[in-house]
Every structure is written in C-alpha cells, then in structure tokens.
Coordinates of C-alpha atoms in Angstrom, one line a residue:
M1 CA -20.4 -15.4 -6.6
K2 CA -19.9 -16.0 -10.3
R3 CA -19.5 -19.5 -11.6
F4 CA -16.9 -21.0 -13.9
T5 CA -17.8 -23.0 -17.0
A6 CA -17.8 -26.8 -16.4
S7 CA -14.9 -27.4 -18.7
F8 CA -12.7 -24.9 -16.9
L9 CA -13.6 -26.2 -13.5
S10 CA -12.6 -29.7 -14.5
V11 CA -9.1 -28.5 -15.5
L12 CA -8.8 -26.4 -12.4
G13 CA -10.0 -29.3 -10.3
L14 CA -7.3 -31.6 -11.6
M15 CA -4.6 -29.1 -10.8
L16 CA -5.9 -28.5 -7.3
L17 CA -6.2 -32.2 -6.7
S18 CA -2.5 -32.5 -7.6
A19 CA -1.6 -29.6 -5.3
S20 CA -3.4 -31.2 -2.4
V21 CA -0.9 -34.0 -2.1
F22 CA 1.0 -32.7 0.9
A23 CA 4.2 -34.0 2.5
Q24 CA 3.3 -35.6 5.8
Y25 CA 4.6 -33.2 8.4
D26 CA 3.8 -34.0 12.0
N27 CA 4.4 -30.5 13.2
V28 CA 1.1 -28.9 11.9
Q29 CA -0.4 -27.9 15.2
P30 CA -4.0 -26.9 15.7
V31 CA -4.6 -23.3 16.7
E32 CA -7.4 -22.0 18.9
M33 CA -8.3 -18.3 19.3
T34 CA -11.0 -16.4 21.0
V35 CA -12.8 -13.2 20.1
N36 CA -15.1 -11.7 22.8
L37 CA -17.3 -9.0 21.5
T38 CA -17.0 -7.0 24.8
H39 CA -13.1 -7.0 24.6
E40 CA -12.7 -3.9 22.5
D41 CA -9.2 -2.8 21.4
G42 CA -9.6 0.7 20.0
Q43 CA -10.6 1.8 16.5
L44 CA -9.7 -0.2 13.4
Q45 CA -8.8 2.8 11.3
P46 CA -8.7 2.0 7.5
I47 CA -5.0 2.5 7.3
W48 CA -5.0 0.0 4.3
A49 CA -7.0 2.4 2.1
W50 CA -3.9 4.1 0.7
W51 CA -2.1 3.2 -2.6
G52 CA 0.8 4.6 -4.6
Y53 CA 2.8 4.1 -7.8
D54 CA 5.7 5.6 -9.8
E55 CA 3.9 6.1 -13.1
P56 CA 1.2 8.8 -12.8
N57 CA 0.1 8.6 -16.4
Y58 CA -1.2 5.0 -15.8
T59 CA -3.9 6.6 -13.8
Y60 CA -6.2 7.5 -16.7
M61 CA -5.1 4.6 -19.0
K62 CA -7.4 1.6 -19.7
D63 CA -6.3 -0.8 -17.1
G64 CA -5.4 2.0 -14.6
K65 CA -8.9 3.4 -14.7
K66 CA -10.4 -0.1 -14.3
L67 CA -8.3 -0.8 -11.2
I68 CA -9.0 2.5 -9.6
R69 CA -12.7 2.0 -10.0
E70 CA -12.4 -1.5 -8.4
I71 CA -10.4 0.0 -5.5
S72 CA -13.0 2.7 -5.0
E73 CA -15.7 0.0 -4.9
L74 CA -14.0 -2.2 -2.3
S75 CA -13.5 0.6 0.2
P76 CA -16.2 2.1 2.5
V77 CA -14.0 5.2 2.9
P78 CA -12.3 7.5 0.4
V79 CA -9.0 6.0 -0.8
F80 CA -5.9 8.1 -0.9
F81 CA -3.5 7.9 -3.9
R82 CA 0.1 8.9 -4.0
A83 CA 2.0 9.2 -7.3
H84 CA 5.5 10.3 -8.3
S85 CA 6.5 12.7 -11.0
L86 CA 3.5 15.1 -10.9
L87 CA 5.7 18.1 -11.8
V88 CA 8.1 16.3 -14.1
T89 CA 8.6 17.9 -17.6
G90 CA 7.5 15.8 -20.6
D91 CA 4.7 14.8 -22.9
G92 CA 2.8 12.5 -20.6
E93 CA 4.1 9.3 -22.1
A94 CA 4.1 6.5 -19.5
A95 CA 7.1 4.2 -19.0
L96 CA 8.5 2.1 -16.1
K97 CA 9.4 4.4 -13.2
W98 CA 8.7 7.4 -15.3
G99 CA 5.9 9.9 -15.8
S100 CA 5.3 13.5 -16.6
T101 CA 2.7 16.3 -16.7
N102 CA 4.5 19.3 -18.2
A103 CA 3.0 21.4 -15.5
Y104 CA 5.8 24.0 -15.6
T105 CA 7.9 25.3 -18.5
E106 CA 9.3 28.7 -19.3
D107 CA 9.2 31.0 -22.3
E108 CA 12.3 32.3 -24.0
N109 CA 12.6 35.1 -21.4
G110 CA 12.4 32.8 -18.5
N111 CA 8.8 33.6 -17.6
P112 CA 6.7 30.7 -16.1
I113 CA 4.2 28.8 -18.2
Y114 CA 1.7 26.7 -16.1
D115 CA -0.2 23.9 -17.7
W116 CA -2.4 21.8 -15.4
T117 CA -4.0 19.7 -18.2
I118 CA -2.4 16.3 -17.3
I119 CA -2.4 16.9 -13.5
D120 CA -6.1 17.7 -13.8
K121 CA -6.7 14.5 -15.8
I122 CA -5.0 12.5 -13.0
F123 CA -6.8 14.2 -10.1
D124 CA -10.2 14.2 -11.9
T125 CA -9.9 10.4 -12.1
Y126 CA -9.5 10.3 -8.4
I127 CA -12.2 12.8 -7.5
D128 CA -14.8 11.5 -9.9
L129 CA -14.6 8.1 -8.1
G130 CA -14.7 9.6 -4.6
M131 CA -11.0 9.3 -3.9
K132 CA -8.4 11.8 -2.7
P133 CA -4.8 12.7 -3.6
L134 CA -1.9 12.3 -1.3
A135 CA -0.5 15.0 -3.5
Q136 CA 3.3 14.6 -3.9
I137 CA 5.0 17.9 -4.7
G138 CA 7.8 16.8 -7.1
F139 CA 9.9 16.2 -8.9
M140 CA 11.9 19.2 -10.4
P141 CA 10.7 20.6 -13.7
E142 CA 13.4 20.7 -16.3
A143 CA 13.4 24.5 -16.6
L144 CA 13.9 24.8 -12.8
S145 CA 16.5 22.1 -12.3
S146 CA 20.0 23.2 -11.2
K147 CA 21.4 20.3 -13.3
P148 CA 18.7 19.6 -16.0
Q149 CA 20.7 17.3 -18.3
P150 CA 20.2 14.5 -18.8
Y151 CA 16.6 14.7 -17.9
R152 CA 14.5 11.9 -19.3
H153 CA 15.6 8.3 -18.4
Y154 CA 14.8 5.1 -20.1
W155 CA 15.2 2.6 -17.3
K156 CA 14.1 -1.0 -17.7
P157 CA 14.2 -4.0 -15.3
G158 CA 17.7 -5.4 -15.0
A159 CA 19.4 -2.0 -15.5
Q160 CA 21.2 -0.2 -12.7
Y161 CA 18.6 1.5 -10.5
D162 CA 20.7 4.7 -10.2
E163 CA 20.0 5.3 -13.9
I164 CA 16.6 6.8 -13.0
F165 CA 18.1 9.7 -11.0
T166 CA 18.4 12.3 -13.7
G167 CA 17.8 16.1 -13.9
W168 CA 14.4 15.9 -12.1
A169 CA 16.2 14.9 -8.9
Y170 CA 18.1 18.1 -8.4
P171 CA 17.4 21.2 -6.3
P172 CA 15.9 24.2 -8.0
K173 CA 18.1 27.0 -9.4
D174 CA 15.5 29.5 -8.1
Y175 CA 13.6 28.7 -4.9
D176 CA 11.2 31.6 -5.4
K177 CA 10.1 30.3 -8.8
W178 CA 9.7 26.9 -7.2
A179 CA 7.5 28.3 -4.4
E180 CA 5.4 30.2 -6.9
L181 CA 4.8 27.0 -8.9
V182 CA 3.6 25.3 -5.7
Y183 CA 1.4 28.2 -4.8
Q184 CA -0.2 28.3 -8.2
W185 CA -0.8 24.5 -8.2
V186 CA -2.6 24.6 -4.8
K187 CA -4.5 27.7 -5.8
H188 CA -5.6 26.1 -9.1
S189 CA -6.7 23.0 -7.1
V190 CA -8.9 25.1 -4.9
D191 CA -10.4 26.9 -7.9
R192 CA -11.1 23.6 -9.7
Y193 CA -12.3 21.3 -6.8
G194 CA -13.3 23.7 -4.1
K195 CA -11.8 24.7 -0.8
E196 CA -13.5 22.0 1.3
E197 CA -12.4 19.2 -1.0
V198 CA -8.7 20.3 -1.1
E199 CA -8.7 20.8 2.7
S200 CA -9.3 17.0 2.9
W201 CA -6.2 16.2 0.8
Y202 CA -2.6 15.7 2.1
W203 CA 0.2 17.6 0.4
E204 CA 3.8 16.2 0.8
L205 CA 7.2 17.1 -0.5
W206 CA 9.3 14.7 -2.6
N207 CA 10.2 11.1 -2.2
E208 CA 13.0 9.4 -0.3
P209 CA 15.3 12.6 -0.2
N210 CA 17.9 10.7 1.8
I211 CA 18.9 8.6 -1.2
G212 CA 19.2 9.3 -5.0
Y213 CA 15.8 10.7 -5.4
W214 CA 17.2 14.0 -4.1
R215 CA 20.6 15.1 -5.5
G216 CA 20.9 17.9 -3.0
T217 CA 22.0 17.9 0.6
T218 CA 19.9 17.4 3.7
E219 CA 19.9 21.1 4.3
E220 CA 18.9 21.9 0.8
Y221 CA 15.9 19.6 1.2
I222 CA 14.9 21.3 4.4
K223 CA 15.2 24.7 2.6
L224 CA 13.0 23.3 -0.2
Y225 CA 10.5 22.1 2.4
D226 CA 10.3 25.6 4.0
F227 CA 9.6 27.3 0.7
T228 CA 7.1 24.6 -0.2
A229 CA 5.2 24.6 3.0
D230 CA 5.0 28.4 3.1
A231 CA 3.6 28.4 -0.5
V232 CA 1.0 25.7 0.3
K233 CA -0.2 27.6 3.3
R234 CA -0.3 30.9 1.5
A235 CA -2.5 29.4 -1.2
L236 CA -4.7 27.6 1.4
P237 CA -4.0 28.2 5.1
T238 CA -6.0 25.1 6.1
A239 CA -4.2 22.8 3.7
K240 CA -2.2 19.8 5.2
I241 CA 1.5 19.7 4.4
G242 CA 4.0 17.1 5.6
G243 CA 7.1 15.0 5.0
P244 CA 9.9 14.0 4.7
E245 CA 9.1 10.6 3.0
T246 CA 12.4 9.1 4.0
T247 CA 13.4 5.5 3.5
G248 CA 13.0 3.0 6.3
P249 CA 14.3 4.4 9.7
G250 CA 15.6 1.0 10.5
W251 CA 18.7 2.2 8.6
D252 CA 20.7 4.5 10.8
K253 CA 21.3 7.1 8.0
A254 CA 17.5 7.3 7.3
E255 CA 16.8 7.7 11.0
A256 CA 19.3 10.5 11.1
F257 CA 17.7 12.3 8.2
L258 CA 14.2 12.0 9.7
R259 CA 15.5 13.4 13.1
T260 CA 17.3 16.3 11.4
F261 CA 14.1 17.2 9.6
L262 CA 12.0 17.0 12.7
D263 CA 14.5 19.0 14.7
H264 CA 14.3 21.7 12.1
V265 CA 10.5 21.7 12.1
A266 CA 10.4 22.0 15.8
S267 CA 13.1 24.6 16.4
G268 CA 15.1 25.5 13.3
K269 CA 15.2 28.8 11.5
N270 CA 12.8 28.8 8.6
Y271 CA 14.5 29.5 5.2
A272 CA 11.3 31.1 3.7
T273 CA 10.0 33.2 6.6
G274 CA 12.9 33.7 9.0
E275 CA 10.7 32.5 11.8
T276 CA 11.3 29.5 14.1
G277 CA 10.2 26.1 12.9
A278 CA 8.1 25.1 9.9
P279 CA 4.5 24.0 9.3
L280 CA 4.0 20.2 9.7
D281 CA 0.6 18.6 9.7
F282 CA 1.7 14.9 9.3
I283 CA 4.9 12.8 9.3
T284 CA 5.9 10.4 6.6
F285 CA 8.5 7.7 6.2
H286 CA 8.8 4.3 4.4
A287 CA 9.0 0.7 5.6
K288 CA 10.1 -2.2 3.4
G289 CA 10.8 -5.9 3.8
S290 CA 13.7 -7.8 2.1
P291 CA 13.0 -11.1 0.4
K292 CA 15.9 -13.3 -0.7
L293 CA 16.3 -16.2 -2.9
V294 CA 17.7 -19.1 -0.8
D295 CA 18.5 -22.4 -2.6
G296 CA 15.9 -21.4 -5.3
T297 CA 13.2 -20.6 -2.8
V298 CA 11.9 -17.1 -2.0
V299 CA 12.3 -16.3 1.7
M300 CA 10.5 -13.2 2.8
N301 CA 11.6 -10.9 5.7
M302 CA 8.6 -9.2 7.3
G303 CA 10.8 -8.5 10.3
A304 CA 12.7 -5.9 8.3
Q305 CA 9.5 -4.0 7.4
L306 CA 8.2 -4.1 10.9
N307 CA 11.5 -3.0 12.3
D308 CA 11.4 0.1 10.0
I309 CA 7.9 0.9 11.4
R310 CA 9.0 0.3 15.0
K311 CA 12.0 2.5 14.7
G312 CA 10.0 5.2 12.9
F313 CA 7.4 5.2 15.6
E314 CA 10.2 5.4 18.2
V315 CA 11.5 8.5 16.5
V316 CA 8.1 10.2 16.3
A317 CA 7.3 9.4 19.9
S318 CA 10.5 11.1 21.0
Y319 CA 9.2 14.5 20.0
P320 CA 6.7 15.6 22.6
D321 CA 5.3 18.4 20.5
L322 CA 5.0 16.3 17.3
R323 CA 4.2 12.7 18.5
Y324 CA 0.5 12.9 18.1
L325 CA 0.5 14.2 14.5
P326 CA -0.9 11.8 12.0
V327 CA 1.7 9.4 10.7
I328 CA 1.5 8.1 7.1
I329 CA 3.8 5.2 6.2
G330 CA 4.2 6.6 2.6
E331 CA 5.4 3.2 1.2
S332 CA 4.8 0.0 3.2
D333 CA 5.7 -3.1 1.2
P334 CA 7.5 -6.5 1.2
E335 CA 10.4 -4.9 -0.6
G336 CA 11.5 -1.9 -2.5
C337 CA 10.9 -1.9 -6.3
A338 CA 7.5 -2.4 -7.8
A339 CA 8.7 -2.2 -11.4
C340 CA 11.4 -4.9 -10.8
S341 CA 9.9 -8.0 -12.5
E342 CA 10.2 -11.6 -11.4
D343 CA 12.2 -12.5 -14.5
D344 CA 15.0 -10.1 -13.7
Y345 CA 14.7 -10.3 -9.9
P346 CA 13.7 -13.9 -9.0
E347 CA 13.4 -13.0 -5.3
N348 CA 10.2 -11.2 -6.3
A349 CA 8.4 -14.5 -7.3
Y350 CA 6.1 -14.1 -4.4
R351 CA 4.0 -11.4 -6.1
N352 CA 1.6 -13.4 -8.3
G353 CA 0.3 -15.8 -5.8
T354 CA -0.9 -16.2 -2.2
M355 CA 2.4 -15.4 -0.5
Y356 CA 1.8 -11.7 -1.2
S357 CA -1.8 -11.9 0.0
S358 CA -1.1 -13.7 3.2
Y359 CA 1.9 -11.4 3.9
T360 CA -0.4 -8.4 3.4
A361 CA -2.9 -9.7 5.9
A362 CA -0.3 -10.6 8.6
S363 CA 1.7 -7.4 8.2
F364 CA -1.2 -5.0 8.4
A365 CA -2.4 -6.7 11.6
R366 CA 1.0 -5.9 13.1
K367 CA 1.0 -2.3 11.9
Y368 CA -2.1 -1.8 14.1
D369 CA -0.3 -3.5 17.0
L370 CA 2.7 -1.3 16.6
A371 CA 0.7 1.9 16.5
K372 CA -1.1 0.9 19.6
A373 CA 2.1 -0.1 21.4
Y374 CA 3.8 3.3 20.7
D375 CA 0.6 5.4 21.0
I376 CA 1.0 6.7 17.4
N377 CA -1.7 8.3 15.4
L378 CA -1.3 6.1 12.4
A379 CA -3.4 7.5 9.6
G380 CA -2.4 5.4 6.6
A381 CA 0.1 2.8 5.3
V382 CA 0.5 3.1 1.5
T383 CA 0.7 0.0 -0.6
W384 CA 3.1 0.9 -3.3
G385 CA 1.7 -1.4 -6.0
F386 CA -0.8 -0.4 -8.7
E387 CA -0.7 -1.8 -12.2
F388 CA 1.6 -1.7 -15.3
E389 CA 0.2 -1.2 -18.7
N390 CA 1.1 -3.2 -21.7
Q391 CA 3.3 -5.8 -19.9
P392 CA 3.4 -9.6 -20.1
W393 CA 0.8 -11.5 -18.1
Y394 CA 1.8 -12.3 -14.6
A395 CA 5.3 -10.9 -15.1
G396 CA 5.9 -10.6 -11.4
F397 CA 5.6 -6.9 -11.0
R398 CA 4.4 -5.7 -7.6
D399 CA 0.9 -4.8 -8.7
M400 CA -2.7 -5.4 -7.8
A401 CA -3.7 -6.6 -11.3
T402 CA -2.1 -7.8 -14.5
N403 CA -3.6 -6.7 -17.8
G404 CA -6.8 -5.8 -16.0
V405 CA -7.1 -9.1 -14.1
D406 CA -7.0 -8.9 -10.3
K407 CA -4.4 -10.8 -8.4
P408 CA -5.0 -12.6 -5.1
V409 CA -3.6 -9.7 -3.1
L410 CA -6.4 -7.4 -4.1
N411 CA -8.9 -9.7 -2.5
V412 CA -7.3 -9.3 0.9
F413 CA -8.0 -5.6 0.5
R414 CA -11.6 -6.5 -0.4
M415 CA -11.7 -8.3 2.9
F416 CA -10.3 -5.3 4.7
G417 CA -13.1 -3.2 3.1
M418 CA -15.7 -5.6 4.6
M419 CA -14.4 -5.2 8.2
E420 CA -16.0 -3.1 10.9
F421 CA -14.3 -0.2 12.5
N422 CA -14.2 -1.2 16.2
R423 CA -11.2 -3.5 16.8
L424 CA -11.6 -6.5 19.1
K425 CA -8.8 -8.4 20.9
V426 CA -7.8 -11.8 19.5
E427 CA -6.9 -13.9 22.5
G428 CA -5.2 -17.3 22.7
D429 CA -1.8 -19.1 23.0
L430 CA -0.6 -17.7 19.7
D431 CA 3.0 -18.1 18.4
Y432 CA 3.8 -14.5 17.2
D433 CA 3.3 -10.9 18.1
Y434 CA 4.8 -7.8 16.5
K435 CA 7.9 -7.9 18.7
K436 CA 8.8 -11.4 17.8
I437 CA 8.3 -10.8 14.1
S438 CA 10.2 -7.5 14.2
D439 CA 13.1 -9.2 15.8
A440 CA 13.3 -12.4 13.8
S441 CA 10.5 -12.5 11.2
V442 CA 8.5 -15.7 10.7
R443 CA 11.0 -18.5 10.4
D444 CA 9.9 -21.4 12.7
N445 CA 6.2 -22.1 13.1
P446 CA 3.7 -20.4 10.8
D447 CA 2.1 -17.2 11.9
V448 CA -1.5 -18.2 12.4
N449 CA -3.4 -15.3 13.9
A450 CA -6.3 -12.9 13.2
L451 CA -7.6 -9.4 13.0
A452 CA -11.1 -8.8 14.4
S453 CA -13.6 -6.0 14.6
R454 CA -17.3 -5.4 15.3
G455 CA -20.0 -3.0 14.3
E456 CA -23.6 -2.6 15.4
D457 CA -24.9 -5.7 13.6
A458 CA -21.8 -7.8 12.7
V459 CA -18.4 -9.1 13.8
T460 CA -15.7 -9.7 11.2
V461 CA -12.6 -11.9 11.8
M462 CA -9.7 -12.1 9.3
I463 CA -7.6 -15.2 9.9
F464 CA -4.3 -15.8 8.2
N465 CA -1.7 -18.6 7.9
Y466 CA 1.5 -16.9 6.9
H467 CA 5.2 -18.1 6.7
D468 CA 8.3 -16.5 5.3
R469 CA 9.0 -19.6 3.2
N470 CA 6.7 -20.7 0.4
D471 CA 8.2 -24.1 -0.3
I472 CA 7.0 -25.9 2.8
Q473 CA 4.2 -28.3 1.6
V474 CA 2.2 -29.0 4.7
K475 CA -1.4 -29.9 5.5
P476 CA -3.7 -27.0 6.3
T477 CA -3.7 -25.8 9.9
P478 CA -6.8 -26.7 11.9
V479 CA -8.1 -23.5 13.4
T480 CA -10.9 -23.1 16.0
L481 CA -12.4 -19.7 16.4
N482 CA -14.4 -19.1 19.6
L483 CA -16.8 -16.2 19.4
E484 CA -18.1 -15.0 22.8
A485 CA -20.7 -12.4 24.0
L486 CA -22.7 -12.6 20.7
P487 CA -25.9 -10.5 21.3
S488 CA -28.2 -12.8 19.3
N489 CA -29.4 -16.4 19.4
K490 CA -29.1 -16.9 15.7
V491 CA -26.5 -15.5 13.3
L492 CA -25.7 -15.6 9.6
V493 CA -22.1 -16.8 9.0
S494 CA -20.3 -16.1 5.7
Q495 CA -16.7 -17.2 5.1
Y496 CA -14.6 -15.7 2.3
R497 CA -11.3 -17.2 1.3
V498 CA -8.1 -16.3 -0.5
D499 CA -5.9 -19.4 -1.1
E500 CA -4.6 -21.6 -3.9
Q501 CA -8.2 -22.6 -4.8
F502 CA -10.3 -19.5 -4.0
S503 CA -10.1 -15.9 -5.2
N504 CA -7.0 -16.7 -7.2
S505 CA -6.6 -15.8 -10.8
Y506 CA -3.0 -17.0 -10.9
T507 CA -4.1 -20.6 -10.1
A508 CA -6.6 -20.3 -12.9
Y509 CA -4.0 -18.8 -15.3
K510 CA -1.6 -21.7 -14.6
A511 CA -4.4 -24.2 -15.1
M512 CA -4.9 -22.7 -18.6
G513 CA -1.2 -23.4 -19.4
S514 CA -0.1 -19.8 -18.7
P515 CA -1.0 -18.3 -22.2
Q516 CA 0.6 -15.0 -23.1
N517 CA -2.2 -14.3 -25.5
P518 CA -5.3 -15.5 -23.7
T519 CA -8.5 -15.6 -25.7
P520 CA -11.4 -13.3 -24.7
E521 CA -13.1 -16.3 -23.1
Q522 CA -10.0 -17.1 -21.1
I523 CA -9.7 -13.5 -20.0
D524 CA -13.4 -13.6 -18.8
L525 CA -12.6 -16.7 -16.7
L526 CA -9.5 -15.1 -15.3
E527 CA -11.5 -12.0 -14.3
Q528 CA -14.1 -14.2 -12.5
A529 CA -11.3 -16.1 -10.7
G530 CA -9.8 -12.8 -9.6
Q531 CA -12.8 -11.7 -7.6
L532 CA -13.3 -12.4 -3.8
Q533 CA -15.2 -15.7 -3.4
L534 CA -17.2 -17.4 -0.7
F535 CA -15.7 -20.6 0.7
T536 CA -19.2 -22.0 1.2
S537 CA -22.7 -20.6 1.0
P538 CA -23.7 -18.4 3.9
Q539 CA -25.5 -20.3 6.7
Y540 CA -27.6 -19.5 9.7
M541 CA -26.2 -20.9 12.9
D542 CA -27.5 -21.1 16.5
V543 CA -25.8 -19.3 19.3
K544 CA -25.8 -20.9 22.8
E545 CA -25.2 -18.6 25.8
G546 CA -23.6 -16.0 23.5
K547 CA -21.1 -18.5 22.2
L548 CA -20.3 -19.8 18.7
I549 CA -17.5 -22.1 17.6
L550 CA -16.3 -21.9 14.1
N551 CA -13.8 -24.4 12.7
L552 CA -11.7 -24.3 9.5
D553 CA -8.7 -25.9 7.9
L554 CA -6.6 -23.0 6.6
P555 CA -3.9 -23.7 4.1
R556 CA -0.5 -22.3 4.3
Q557 CA -0.5 -18.7 2.8
G558 CA -4.3 -18.7 3.1
V559 CA -6.5 -16.0 4.4
A560 CA -10.1 -16.4 5.6
L561 CA -12.7 -13.8 6.5
F562 CA -15.6 -14.7 8.7
K563 CA -18.5 -12.2 8.7
V564 CA -21.0 -13.0 11.4
E565 CA -24.2 -10.9 11.2
F566 CA -26.7 -10.7 14.0
E567 CA -29.6 -8.6 15.4
N568 CA -29.1 -6.7 18.6

C-alpha cells in the first residue's frame, strides 16, 4: 500500500477526527454472521465484470484508456464493455451522451461507403487489454435514417432529456441496406480479430427501444431485430446475438415490450427469412434504482432496482424454451442518467463518496440471490458508469473516476476481483434479504450482510453496512464473523476497507479544500488515495478446531473484504 506524505496525513487526520464525532444512537446493534467453508451455494460468477457508457469516443482518450487499463487489471476474467452510438454518423468528436464513428455513409448515387477506422480504434483498445465487446448494433447512420434531420444533438446537464433523441433514433429507410451494414461489420470483425475471438463476443441490437431511443413502433423494432440477427448469423453462424435491452420490467409497459419481443422470438413470423421465430442467444433488459432528495438529504431506492430484476427474471422464467438462456442486465445502476451531474440533479450527490460503493456491494449480493431464487443463468450486470473527459473535479457524474483519479466505488470492484469463484452461504439472524429490499428497500435498520466465496487456498468475505439514507450519523456497527471448517491450523488474514477513511480519494479531495485546479503533487496524492487500501497489515492467526473469529467495527456505508489464506 502506498503511503501519503506526513503533511497530507495530518490534514486528513484532522478531518477524520472531526468526522468521527457521532451522534449517540442507542440502536446500533451488533451483527453476527457465520460462513462455513463446507456450505457451498453455487458458483460466484463474475457478473460484475461488465461496464458500459454513452460516449464511445472516450474509450481511446487519455483518461478513458487509463481507466480501461485499471479495470482490466482488477479483473481475473475478461471484462465486457458496452457502448452506445457505434454506428452513429459524425467526426468522432466526444460530447455528453453523444458519440460517432462514421462507419456508414453513402456516395452521391446512394452506394454504401464503409469506414471502420474509429470502431477499430475502440475495439482495439478493448482487445489489446484482454477485454471483449458487448457490441451494440446502433444507432442509425444519417444516410439510412427515415427521418435524418435534425441529427446531431448538443445536450448538456439540465436540458430536457428528450433533446437527445434525434435522427439517429429512427428506423432505417432501407432494411436491406441496414442488414448489409451489419453483415459487413461482423465480417470485418472476423477478418480483423479472428473467428475464435469474435465468437466470444456478444452482439446486441439497440438500447431501450421501448422509450425515445427508438422512434419506431414495437413491430418495427422486431423487424429490425430479424434483419439484424439474420445478418449477424450470415456473417458468423456461431456469433451470439441478443436483445432487446428494454428499460426496467418493473414498469408494466417495459414488461409488455419484453414479452412481445420474446413471443416473436419463440413463435412469430420472421421478417427477414419468413420462417418461424428468430435467433436469440441471450436476453437483455435494464434495472435502475430511484434516489430522491428528501429535506435536503439523498434517499436511495435499491428496492426499485431489485424489483426490475425480479420482474425481469419472472418474465424470462415464464418461457420454457428460453428461460435458461444467458441473461445480461444491460444497465444495472442506482438510477438512470450517468451524465446528469450533481449540480443539476442534487439527488445524485451519492456518487462521489461511499454511498455509491456500499450500494454497489449490497446490490450485487442481491443480484446473485435473485438469480438463484428464479433459477436464472445470469451472465452479467452492466455498470453504466465509465468516465467523462474534461469535466470539473468530482462533479457528481456517475463514473468510476474523475480526471483520471479513481472514486471509492471502483475499489469495491477491486474487491470483487479478489474474490474466489465458489460461493458460500452467509448464515445468521440478518435483517434483510432480496425479498425485503425488493419490497421496501433499506429504510429501517441498516443492511449489514456479506458475500462470501472460497477457492482451493483462500476464503474471501465482503461485508457491507448499507443504508438508503446518508445523513444518519451513527457509531460503526460491531460485526462478528465466524469462519468454520477451515482446513488449516494457521491462516494469513488480510482486511481491505472502503469507507470515509480508507480507499477514498473524495475524502482526500475535501481535505485539500476541494481545489478545481489541483497541483501535480495533489493529483499524485489523490491517485494514491483512490487505490484499494489495507485496513491493517496482514497477520497470521491460529485456527482452533477449524474455527476462526474475526471482529470489526464497520462504519455506515463502509465495505470490508477479508481474505483468509490457508494451506490444504
């Protein structure tokens, strides 16, 4: 772990001392939980290793490349990236909720001109770092749009969201030309990266076609899907194609769109081939929470997000021939708009600090529970939060880093990357499960719980202390973790922490006085503070009769990861 300079530590220490003066609440109850290494609970698939963002051109920019490299380094498996606007017409200039590649234009006679230069630049960045595209086929090139003007938008935070839905959101004026574009893109990808590599990707059509992102009808989207899927499979029969990337199925209209799409895939007449049904290799939908500002305080709503997932899983499970397909939650976040900054949307003030990181830990634990409860093959849950170039420091965008400095939330993903792949049950008299949170969110006691896993020579336990409200100043919760059936008499215990004091560049930034033009020395200190940090030095501990007791005081909105290494 890197060290801070003495002068900076003194400033940080004074701030933390002030922050440690808690109101004296008597309702902070100790929590005890048990993890037995023989009580396995299925596989802990790395569903967290998926990211997405609106602005594809950020991919190869300075801070974008830095963050992608860091994400690749935190994950033991290939990370999938999903980006909007990969077929949008333009010069590649990046802007909020905008991007372009100019992949398709036409000459004066209407003949197609394909140019893969910018798409290759984006995908090369992924592939060079061992990552993979969740390749979004969209949006509509200007030359193919049935209503091309206006085409380019200039949205900014505070403006009406509907302003972004311009000519790129319309159906094609020629479905055959669209299909040929898709065919040529997949074929080019195989030529450039190889058949085996492209077989490992996921191809999907569009984004949220049940709202303004698609200015056609439901039936027109289905027609577009048929032509798209046929083109993908003609270019590479073993390619994986899916959809429909609808908004959260907790909304009845979104559920209806998802069901209409799945009905067509299962038994409808294919617009491209005339046959029954359409290819579908995975199913996608979105799930979002809904924070509100109540009396000047941000109040999260994890229940809304989990209810979207629950309803989506119910829908998928109702189709016997489709229910075991991989499911990808194509956007899975505390709310809907990554580019909506805190200044213009004060309900998004959770994003810079530990509320986002503890929410992430708690919500992913329940995604695993939901998938198990509904017997769903959950392949991934995309965090729609990347980075925004050339924006103010800590402006409250939903991102993993600000100006190249990592936020606390990224350190929870570093914790996920350290976890083993065999899930273990977490047992105890715990206040919340996925059902209770889905029904009513986390509004009474805090959600103090854990996610646990084991490998051949280690057990990892991520413990979180989450609450929907961030204004409750309470003492840390005493937590007792009982580990049972350890196969060694001595273990090496490491504890990592994300809270107000540890792994938190935002705390360090505020201690500096929140400078908008930090010096190079300050930036270096912020980068150090943004890394995952040990709570204490690792220590060897004795195990008696296979049992080990670990105690910690976990602050509200804090996350701890215990890694216990042993020899079999």
